[in-house]
PDB file of C-alpha atoms in Angstrom:
ATOM      1  CA  UNK V  21      98.515 115.948 130.838  1.00  0.00           C
ATOM      2  CA  UNK V  22      94.927 116.402 129.579  1.00  0.00           C
ATOM      3  CA  UNK V  23      92.536 116.655 132.438  1.00  0.00           C
ATOM      4  CA  UNK V  24      89.081 115.157 132.193  1.00  0.00           C
ATOM      5  CA  UNK V  25      85.994 116.237 134.067  1.00  0.00           C
ATOM      6  CA  UNK V  26      83.897 113.704 135.882  1.00  0.00           C
ATOM      7  CA  UNK V  27      80.194 113.516 134.623  1.00  0.00           C
ATOM      8  CA  UNK V  28      78.288 114.700 137.768  1.00  0.00           C
ATOM      9  CA  UNK V  29      74.874 114.384 136.195  1.00  0.00           C
ATOM     10  CA  UNK V  30      72.587 112.357 138.511  1.00  0.00           C
ATOM     11  CA  UNK V  31      71.676 109.051 136.984  1.00  0.00           C
ATOM     12  CA  UNK V  32      67.988 109.779 137.099  1.00  0.00           C
ATOM     13  CA  UNK V  33      68.383 112.972 134.957  1.00  0.00           C
ATOM     14  CA  UNK V  34      70.421 111.104 132.212  1.00  0.00           C
ATOM     15  CA  UNK V  35      68.249 110.354 129.162  1.00  0.00           C
ATOM     16  CA  UNK V  36      67.475 106.604 128.884  1.00  0.00           C
ATOM     17  CA  UNK V  37      68.722 104.898 125.685  1.00  0.00           C
ATOM     18  CA  UNK V  38      66.078 104.278 123.050  1.00  0.00           C
ATOM     19  CA  UNK V  39      65.987 101.676 120.312  1.00  0.00           C
ATOM     20  CA  UNK V  40      67.463 102.329 116.918  1.00  0.00           C
ATOM     21  CA  UNK V  41      64.984 101.445 114.120  1.00  0.00           C
ATOM     22  CA  UNK V  42      66.001 101.078 110.530  1.00  0.00           C
ATOM     23  CA  UNK V  43      63.846 103.634 108.284  1.00  0.00           C
ATOM     24  CA  UNK V  44      62.562 100.972 106.057  1.00  0.00           C
ATOM     25  CA  UNK V  45      60.162 101.988 103.392  1.00  0.00           C
ATOM     26  CA  UNK V  46      56.512 101.841 104.644  1.00  0.00           C
ATOM     27  CA  UNK V  47      57.369 102.138 108.272  1.00  0.00           C
ATOM     28  CA  UNK V  48      55.020 104.584 109.827  1.00  0.00           C
ATOM     29  CA  UNK V  49      56.267 107.025 112.274  1.00  0.00           C
ATOM     30  CA  UNK V  50      55.399 110.410 113.915  1.00  0.00           C
ATOM     31  CA  UNK V  51      57.701 113.513 114.205  1.00  0.00           C
ATOM     32  CA  UNK V  52      56.680 114.867 117.556  1.00  0.00           C
ATOM     33  CA  UNK V  53      57.792 118.311 116.996  1.00  0.00           C
ATOM     34  CA  UNK V  54      55.367 119.051 114.252  1.00  0.00           C
ATOM     35  CA  UNK V  55      52.816 116.100 114.743  1.00  0.00           C
ATOM     36  CA  UNK V  56      53.440 114.958 111.192  1.00  0.00           C
ATOM     37  CA  UNK V  57      52.736 111.295 110.886  1.00  0.00           C
ATOM     38  CA  UNK V  58      53.467 109.274 107.794  1.00  0.00           C
ATOM     39  CA  UNK V  59      55.239 106.257 106.165  1.00  0.00           C
ATOM     40  CA  UNK V  60      58.883 106.288 105.309  1.00  0.00           C
ATOM     41  CA  UNK V  61      59.233 106.485 101.441  1.00  0.00           C
ATOM     42  CA  UNK V  62      63.063 107.396 101.280  1.00  0.00           C
ATOM     43  CA  UNK V  63      65.941 107.527 103.436  1.00  0.00           C
ATOM     44  CA  UNK V  64      69.027 109.270 102.274  1.00  0.00           C
ATOM     45  CA  UNK V  65      72.234 110.414 104.196  1.00  0.00           C
ATOM     46  CA  UNK V  66      70.972 112.448 107.229  1.00  0.00           C
ATOM     47  CA  UNK V  67      67.401 112.676 106.306  1.00  0.00           C
ATOM     48  CA  UNK V  68      64.188 110.774 105.898  1.00  0.00           C
ATOM     49  CA  UNK V  69      61.210 111.537 103.787  1.00  0.00           C
ATOM     50  CA  UNK V  70      57.718 110.691 105.203  1.00  0.00           C
ATOM     51  CA  UNK V  71      54.380 110.658 103.226  1.00  0.00           C
ATOM     52  CA  UNK V  72      51.060 111.200 105.064  1.00  0.00           C
ATOM     53  CA  UNK V  73      47.682 109.606 104.344  1.00  0.00           C
ATOM     54  CA  UNK V  74      46.987 112.484 102.021  1.00  0.00           C
ATOM     55  CA  UNK V  75      50.132 111.892  99.912  1.00  0.00           C
ATOM     56  CA  UNK V  76      51.905 115.028 101.418  1.00  0.00           C
ATOM     57  CA  UNK V  77      55.707 114.653 101.802  1.00  0.00           C
ATOM     58  CA  UNK V  78      57.950 116.003 104.500  1.00  0.00           C
ATOM     59  CA  UNK V  79      61.711 115.832 104.868  1.00  0.00           C
ATOM     60  CA  UNK V  80      63.128 115.439 108.482  1.00  0.00           C
ATOM     61  CA  UNK V  81      66.665 115.145 109.750  1.00  0.00           C
ATOM     62  CA  UNK V  82      67.629 111.666 111.191  1.00  0.00           C
ATOM     63  CA  UNK V  83      68.208 112.924 114.798  1.00  0.00           C
ATOM     64  CA  UNK V  84      68.740 110.904 117.878  1.00  0.00           C
ATOM     65  CA  UNK V  85      65.275 110.301 119.804  1.00  0.00           C
ATOM     66  CA  UNK V  86      63.682 112.139 116.748  1.00  0.00           C
ATOM     67  CA  UNK V  87      60.554 110.034 116.131  1.00  0.00           C
ATOM     68  CA  UNK V  88      57.715 108.087 117.761  1.00  0.00           C
ATOM     69  CA  UNK V  89      56.949 104.552 116.693  1.00  0.00           C
ATOM     70  CA  UNK V  90      53.664 103.400 117.991  1.00  0.00           C
ATOM     71  CA  UNK V  91      53.957 106.000 120.768  1.00  0.00           C
ATOM     72  CA  UNK V  92      57.543 105.105 121.733  1.00  0.00           C
ATOM     73  CA  UNK V  93      60.444 107.462 121.219  1.00  0.00           C
ATOM     74  CA  UNK V  94      62.905 105.844 118.781  1.00  0.00           C
ATOM     75  CA  UNK V  95      66.082 106.810 116.820  1.00  0.00           C
ATOM     76  CA  UNK V  96      65.606 106.211 113.107  1.00  0.00           C
ATOM     77  CA  UNK V  97      68.841 105.058 111.217  1.00  0.00           C
ATOM     78  CA  UNK V  98      69.479 104.537 107.750  1.00  0.00           C
ATOM     79  CA  UNK V  99      68.785 100.918 106.601  1.00  0.00           C
ATOM     80  CA  UNK V 100      71.718  98.636 105.738  1.00  0.00           C
ATOM     81  CA  UNK V 101      72.077  97.942 102.000  1.00  0.00           C
ATOM     82  CA  UNK V 102      69.440  95.696 100.700  1.00  0.00           C
ATOM     83  CA  UNK V 103      70.620  92.225  99.293  1.00  0.00           C
ATOM     84  CA  UNK V 104      71.196  92.080  95.550  1.00  0.00           C
ATOM     85  CA  UNK V 105      68.143  89.617  95.225  1.00  0.00           C
ATOM     86  CA  UNK V 106      65.329  88.960  97.582  1.00  0.00           C
ATOM     87  CA  UNK V 107      65.282  85.762  99.279  1.00  0.00           C
ATOM     88  CA  UNK V 108      61.348  85.638  99.759  1.00  0.00           C
ATOM     89  CA  UNK V 109      58.427  86.726  97.604  1.00  0.00           C
ATOM     90  CA  UNK V 110      55.857  89.093  98.976  1.00  0.00           C
ATOM     91  CA  UNK V 111      53.848  86.014  99.997  1.00  0.00           C
ATOM     92  CA  UNK V 112      56.645  84.679 102.109  1.00  0.00           C
ATOM     93  CA  UNK V 113      57.570  81.901  99.656  1.00  0.00           C
ATOM     94  CA  UNK V 114      61.194  81.185  98.718  1.00  0.00           C
ATOM     95  CA  UNK V 115      62.126  83.451  95.743  1.00  0.00           C
ATOM     96  CA  UNK V 116      63.556  81.771  92.701  1.00  0.00           C
ATOM     97  CA  UNK V 117      65.689  84.368  90.965  1.00  0.00           C
ATOM     98  CA  UNK V 118      65.559  84.322  87.268  1.00  0.00           C
ATOM     99  CA  UNK V 119      62.875  81.799  87.123  1.00  0.00           C
ATOM    100  CA  UNK V 120      60.570  81.835  84.190  1.00  0.00           C
ATOM    101  CA  UNK V 121      56.738  82.027  84.223  1.00  0.00           C
ATOM    102  CA  UNK V 122      55.200  78.554  83.829  1.00  0.00           C
ATOM    103  CA  UNK V 123      52.970  77.981  80.820  1.00  0.00           C
ATOM    104  CA  UNK V 124      49.449  78.831  82.068  1.00  0.00           C
ATOM    105  CA  UNK V 125      47.428  75.935  83.562  1.00  0.00           C
ATOM    106  CA  UNK V 126      43.998  75.027  82.459  1.00  0.00           C
ATOM    107  CA  UNK V 127      42.945  75.808  86.142  1.00  0.00           C
ATOM    108  CA  UNK V 128      42.086  79.369  87.013  1.00  0.00           C
ATOM    109  CA  UNK V 129      41.334  81.504  90.031  1.00  0.00           C
ATOM    110  CA  UNK V 130      38.611  83.881  90.046  1.00  0.00           C
ATOM    111  CA  UNK V 131      38.596  86.908  92.456  1.00  0.00           C
ATOM    112  CA  UNK V 132      35.378  88.990  93.155  1.00  0.00           C
ATOM    113  CA  UNK V 133      36.268  92.721  93.029  1.00  0.00           C
ATOM    114  CA  UNK V 134      38.845  94.783  91.262  1.00  0.00           C
ATOM    115  CA  UNK V 135      40.598  95.931  94.417  1.00  0.00           C
ATOM    116  CA  UNK V 136      40.618  92.130  95.655  1.00  0.00           C
ATOM    117  CA  UNK V 137      42.376  91.040  92.390  1.00  0.00           C
ATOM    118  CA  UNK V 138      44.792  93.857  92.675  1.00  0.00           C
ATOM    119  CA  UNK V 139      45.799  92.881  96.261  1.00  0.00           C
ATOM    120  CA  UNK V 140      46.148  89.165  95.294  1.00  0.00           C
ATOM    121  CA  UNK V 141      48.375  90.181  92.472  1.00  0.00           C
ATOM    122  CA  UNK V 142      50.597  92.397  94.576  1.00  0.00           C
ATOM    123  CA  UNK V 143      51.185  89.633  97.285  1.00  0.00           C
ATOM    124  CA  UNK V 144      50.975  86.415  95.303  1.00  0.00           C
ATOM    125  CA  UNK V 145      51.732  87.685  91.939  1.00  0.00           C
ATOM    126  CA  UNK V 146      55.312  86.105  91.720  1.00  0.00           C
ATOM    127  CA  UNK V 147      54.079  82.765  92.998  1.00  0.00           C
ATOM    128  CA  UNK V 148      51.160  82.478  90.649  1.00  0.00           C
ATOM    129  CA  UNK V 149      53.314  83.229  87.631  1.00  0.00           C
ATOM    130  CA  UNK V 150      55.794  80.549  88.585  1.00  0.00           C
ATOM    131  CA  UNK V 151      52.970  78.040  89.158  1.00  0.00           C
ATOM    132  CA  UNK V 152      51.264  79.050  85.875  1.00  0.00           C
ATOM    133  CA  UNK V 153      48.024  80.192  87.604  1.00  0.00           C
ATOM    134  CA  UNK V 154      45.977  82.868  85.975  1.00  0.00           C
ATOM    135  CA  UNK V 155      43.859  85.137  88.070  1.00  0.00           C
ATOM    136  CA  UNK V 156      40.439  86.418  86.450  1.00  0.00           C
ATOM    137  CA  UNK V 157      38.401  89.372  87.749  1.00  0.00           C
ATOM    138  CA  UNK V 158      34.944  88.396  88.964  1.00  0.00           C
ATOM    139  CA  UNK V 159      32.707  91.433  88.927  1.00  0.00           C
ATOM    140  CA  UNK V 160      29.953  89.925  91.013  1.00  0.00           C
ATOM    141  CA  UNK V 161      29.089  86.599  92.493  1.00  0.00           C
ATOM    142  CA  UNK V 162      25.791  86.605  90.559  1.00  0.00           C
ATOM    143  CA  UNK V 163      27.723  85.896  87.492  1.00  0.00           C
ATOM    144  CA  UNK V 164      29.399  82.856  89.200  1.00  0.00           C
ATOM    145  CA  UNK V 165      26.985  80.104  88.256  1.00  0.00           C
ATOM    146  CA  UNK V 166      27.257  80.847  84.485  1.00  0.00           C
ATOM    147  CA  UNK V 167      31.037  81.101  84.698  1.00  0.00           C
ATOM    148  CA  UNK V 168      31.334  77.791  86.306  1.00  0.00           C
ATOM    149  CA  UNK V 169      28.998  76.126  83.742  1.00  0.00           C
ATOM    150  CA  UNK V 170      31.049  77.617  80.871  1.00  0.00           C
ATOM    151  CA  UNK V 171      34.278  76.807  82.513  1.00  0.00           C
ATOM    152  CA  UNK V 172      33.236  73.144  83.132  1.00  0.00           C
ATOM    153  CA  UNK V 173      35.846  72.376  85.893  1.00  0.00           C
ATOM    154  CA  UNK V 174      37.475  68.864  85.846  1.00  0.00           C
ATOM    155  CA  UNK V 175      40.509  66.968  87.259  1.00  0.00           C
ATOM    156  CA  UNK V 176      42.807  68.713  84.650  1.00  0.00           C
ATOM    157  CA  UNK V 177      41.053  72.197  85.013  1.00  0.00           C
ATOM    158  CA  UNK V 178      40.322  73.043  88.639  1.00  0.00           C
ATOM    159  CA  UNK V 179      38.592  76.300  89.508  1.00  0.00           C
ATOM    160  CA  UNK V 180      39.034  78.210  92.572  1.00  0.00           C
ATOM    161  CA  UNK V 181      36.956  81.344  93.576  1.00  0.00           C
ATOM    162  CA  UNK V 182      37.533  84.057  96.205  1.00  0.00           C
ATOM    163  CA  UNK V 183      34.437  86.222  97.084  1.00  0.00           C
ATOM    164  CA  UNK V 184      33.761  88.755  99.449  1.00  0.00           C
ATOM    165  CA  UNK V 185      32.022  88.688 102.865  1.00  0.00           C
ATOM    166  CA  UNK V 186      31.116  85.077 102.763  1.00  0.00           C
ATOM    167  CA  UNK V 187      29.005  84.397 105.808  1.00  0.00           C
ATOM    168  CA  UNK V 188      26.605  81.496 106.492  1.00  0.00           C
ATOM    169  CA  UNK V 189      23.094  81.945 105.418  1.00  0.00           C
ATOM    170  CA  UNK V 190      23.705  84.741 102.950  1.00  0.00           C
ATOM    171  CA  UNK V 191      22.820  84.748  99.231  1.00  0.00           C
ATOM    172  CA  UNK V 192      26.645  84.705  98.559  1.00  0.00           C
ATOM    173  CA  UNK V 193      26.930  81.433 100.643  1.00  0.00           C
ATOM    174  CA  UNK V 194      24.017  79.908  98.832  1.00  0.00           C
ATOM    175  CA  UNK V 195      25.658  80.619  95.447  1.00  0.00           C
ATOM    176  CA  UNK V 196      28.830  79.139  96.708  1.00  0.00           C
ATOM    177  CA  UNK V 197      27.278  76.033  97.977  1.00  0.00           C
ATOM    178  CA  UNK V 198      25.432  75.533  94.568  1.00  0.00           C
ATOM    179  CA  UNK V 199      28.562  75.724  92.482  1.00  0.00           C
ATOM    180  CA  UNK V 200      31.041  73.973  94.733  1.00  0.00           C
ATOM    181  CA  UNK V 201      32.206  70.526  93.560  1.00  0.00           C
ATOM    182  CA  UNK V 202      35.245  68.169  93.594  1.00  0.00           C
ATOM    183  CA  UNK V 203      36.895  70.354  90.994  1.00  0.00           C
ATOM    184  CA  UNK V 204      35.449  73.689  91.882  1.00  0.00           C
ATOM    185  CA  UNK V 205      36.292  75.518  95.443  1.00  0.00           C
ATOM    186  CA  UNK V 206      34.683  78.759  96.527  1.00  0.00           C
ATOM    187  CA  UNK V 207      36.165  80.386  99.642  1.00  0.00           C
ATOM    188  CA  UNK V 208      35.586  83.797 101.129  1.00  0.00           C
ATOM    189  CA  UNK V 209      36.850  86.190 103.685  1.00  0.00           C
ATOM    190  CA  UNK V 210      34.760  87.611 106.479  1.00  0.00           C
ATOM    191  CA  UNK V 211      35.347  91.266 105.599  1.00  0.00           C
ATOM    192  CA  UNK V 212      32.766  93.828 104.281  1.00  0.00           C
ATOM    193  CA  UNK V 213      35.441  95.021 101.855  1.00  0.00           C
ATOM    194  CA  UNK V 214      38.911  93.975 100.956  1.00  0.00           C
ATOM    195  CA  UNK V 215      40.239  97.080 102.487  1.00  0.00           C
ATOM    196  CA  UNK V 216      39.545  95.575 105.890  1.00  0.00           C
ATOM    197  CA  UNK V 217      41.905  92.628 105.198  1.00  0.00           C
ATOM    198  CA  UNK V 218      44.909  95.034 105.185  1.00  0.00           C
ATOM    199  CA  UNK V 219      46.160  95.409 108.760  1.00  0.00           C
ATOM    200  CA  UNK V 220      45.341  98.846 110.260  1.00  0.00           C
ATOM    201  CA  UNK V 221      48.834  99.280 111.577  1.00  0.00           C
ATOM    202  CA  UNK V 222      50.233  98.857 107.982  1.00  0.00           C
ATOM    203  CA  UNK V 223      47.925 101.660 106.897  1.00  0.00           C
ATOM    204  CA  UNK V 224      48.833 103.886 109.875  1.00  0.00           C
ATOM    205  CA  UNK V 225      45.388 103.932 111.409  1.00  0.00           C
ATOM    206  CA  UNK V 226      44.280 102.585 114.888  1.00  0.00           C
ATOM    207  CA  UNK V 227      41.313 100.447 113.422  1.00  0.00           C
ATOM    208  CA  UNK V 228      38.913 100.346 110.566  1.00  0.00           C
ATOM    209  CA  UNK V 229      35.827 102.510 111.450  1.00  0.00           C
ATOM    210  CA  UNK V 230      32.550 101.121 111.825  1.00  0.00           C
ATOM    211  CA  UNK V 231      30.181 102.467 108.994  1.00  0.00           C
ATOM    212  CA  UNK V 232      26.357 102.719 109.827  1.00  0.00           C
ATOM    213  CA  UNK V 233      24.236 100.504 107.780  1.00  0.00           C
ATOM    214  CA  UNK V 234      22.772 102.322 104.565  1.00  0.00           C
ATOM    215  CA  UNK V 235      26.074 104.117 103.818  1.00  0.00           C
ATOM    216  CA  UNK V 236      28.450 103.205 101.121  1.00  0.00           C
ATOM    217  CA  UNK V 237      31.230 101.485 103.260  1.00  0.00           C
ATOM    218  CA  UNK V 238      34.133 102.891 101.397  1.00  0.00           C
ATOM    219  CA  UNK V 239      32.855 106.339 101.329  1.00  0.00           C
ATOM    220  CA  UNK V 240      31.979 106.103 105.059  1.00  0.00           C
ATOM    221  CA  UNK V 241      35.552 104.897 105.881  1.00  0.00           C
ATOM    222  CA  UNK V 242      36.974 107.939 103.949  1.00  0.00           C
ATOM    223  CA  UNK V 243      34.695 110.198 105.715  1.00  0.00           C
ATOM    224  CA  UNK V 244      35.490 108.706 109.355  1.00  0.00           C
ATOM    225  CA  UNK V 245      39.180 108.850 108.849  1.00  0.00           C
ATOM    226  CA  UNK V 246      39.037 112.526 107.373  1.00  0.00           C
ATOM    227  CA  UNK V 247      40.446 111.326 103.956  1.00  0.00           C
ATOM    228  CA  UNK V 248      39.227 112.948 100.716  1.00  0.00           C
ATOM    229  CA  UNK V 249      36.016 111.042  99.607  1.00  0.00           C
ATOM    230  CA  UNK V 250      37.845 109.634  96.572  1.00  0.00           C
ATOM    231  CA  UNK V 251      37.739 105.848  97.079  1.00  0.00           C
ATOM    232  CA  UNK V 252      39.987 105.196  94.110  1.00  0.00           C
ATOM    233  CA  UNK V 253      42.696 107.281  95.473  1.00  0.00           C
ATOM    234  CA  UNK V 254      42.041 105.914  98.942  1.00  0.00           C
ATOM    235  CA  UNK V 255      42.645 102.380  97.640  1.00  0.00           C
ATOM    236  CA  UNK V 256      45.922 103.319  95.987  1.00  0.00           C
ATOM    237  CA  UNK V 257      47.062 104.644  99.287  1.00  0.00           C
ATOM    238  CA  UNK V 258      45.998 101.533 101.113  1.00  0.00           C
ATOM    239  CA  UNK V 259      47.632  99.198  98.464  1.00  0.00           C
ATOM    240  CA  UNK V 260      50.826 101.197  98.613  1.00  0.00           C
ATOM    241  CA  UNK V 261      51.219 100.186 102.284  1.00  0.00           C
ATOM    242  CA  UNK V 262      51.029  96.488 101.473  1.00  0.00           C
ATOM    243  CA  UNK V 263      54.518  95.109 100.890  1.00  0.00           C
ATOM    244  CA  UNK V 264      54.245  91.455 101.791  1.00  0.00           C
ATOM    245  CA  UNK V 265      51.831  88.972 103.488  1.00  0.00           C
ATOM    246  CA  UNK V 266      52.674  90.458 106.908  1.00  0.00           C
ATOM    247  CA  UNK V 267      50.586  93.498 105.930  1.00  0.00           C
ATOM    248  CA  UNK V 268      47.408  91.273 105.605  1.00  0.00           C
ATOM    249  CA  UNK V 269      44.982  89.601 108.080  1.00  0.00           C
ATOM    250  CA  UNK V 270      45.371  85.841 108.480  1.00  0.00           C
ATOM    251  CA  UNK V 271      41.670  85.309 107.435  1.00  0.00           C
ATOM    252  CA  UNK V 272      42.614  86.457 103.903  1.00  0.00           C
ATOM    253  CA  UNK V 273      46.118  84.786 103.801  1.00  0.00           C
ATOM    254  CA  UNK V 274      44.621  81.351 104.583  1.00  0.00           C
ATOM    255  CA  UNK V 275      41.845  81.438 101.888  1.00  0.00           C
ATOM    256  CA  UNK V 276      44.180  82.494  99.006  1.00  0.00           C
ATOM    257  CA  UNK V 277      46.795  79.982 100.010  1.00  0.00           C
ATOM    258  CA  UNK V 278      44.043  77.467  99.981  1.00  0.00           C
ATOM    259  CA  UNK V 279      42.898  78.282  96.357  1.00  0.00           C
ATOM    260  CA  UNK V 280      46.418  78.091  95.071  1.00  0.00           C
ATOM    261  CA  UNK V 281      46.916  74.613  96.607  1.00  0.00           C
ATOM    262  CA  UNK V 282      43.634  73.469  95.183  1.00  0.00           C
ATOM    263  CA  UNK V 283      44.184  74.591  91.613  1.00  0.00           C
ATOM    264  CA  UNK V 284      47.897  73.319  91.614  1.00  0.00           C
ATOM    265  CA  UNK V 285      47.124  70.011  93.178  1.00  0.00           C
ATOM    266  CA  UNK V 286      48.508  67.102  91.173  1.00  0.00           C
ATOM    267  CA  UNK V 287      46.011  65.594  88.696  1.00  0.00           C
TER     268      UNK V 287
END
């Protein structure tokens, strides 16, 4: 008969169980042995590939208790197979597989800033196409009065506008008030730049740094975080970390949803 030796290890010396976390793309973890911190970009049988904020890739084995997630030890596991079709869009709306884009409405949404427009497209693009809403790039709010005059918003052609850093008493707020009407709605987020509307945890940083007045904000952020001072590349890195509405701050989510509701309201 086979003999089994009892486990005489004292309970306090046995390792405590740790949670198993699926290595989903975008999950930010740290490999404690090397200190390498990055987002999951690929998980294959037995290995996971991480990408740090500089775009460097490292491959690590999927070992028990092998990673830190927000400072806690975890075991990364291979994610289960993704469903054939997503049940939700990036904005959280119910997905409509195979739905065709609606013919464009007369109404429009203008978004101040190229990065802002790219972020809106990334999260709300599917919803906007189904609703037939076209998003236009607004280079600066100084151009807004002439755009509104040329557009001539009305009951069948509503105009929504999203602007940066809309705070009471500012030049931007005065322009917004001047062009707002029953058929034109201007809303804004409180952030200095749209980068701040992305949750720091999604980017893999503790918080967005404070940049002294007089400095270019984006360049100052890159400098404070130790990123190369290439704001275009930095934005692409940030944008790549946005997978759904969960990666954005509520102050931006509410404003964009408000604009979509406004321009798609029944005539």
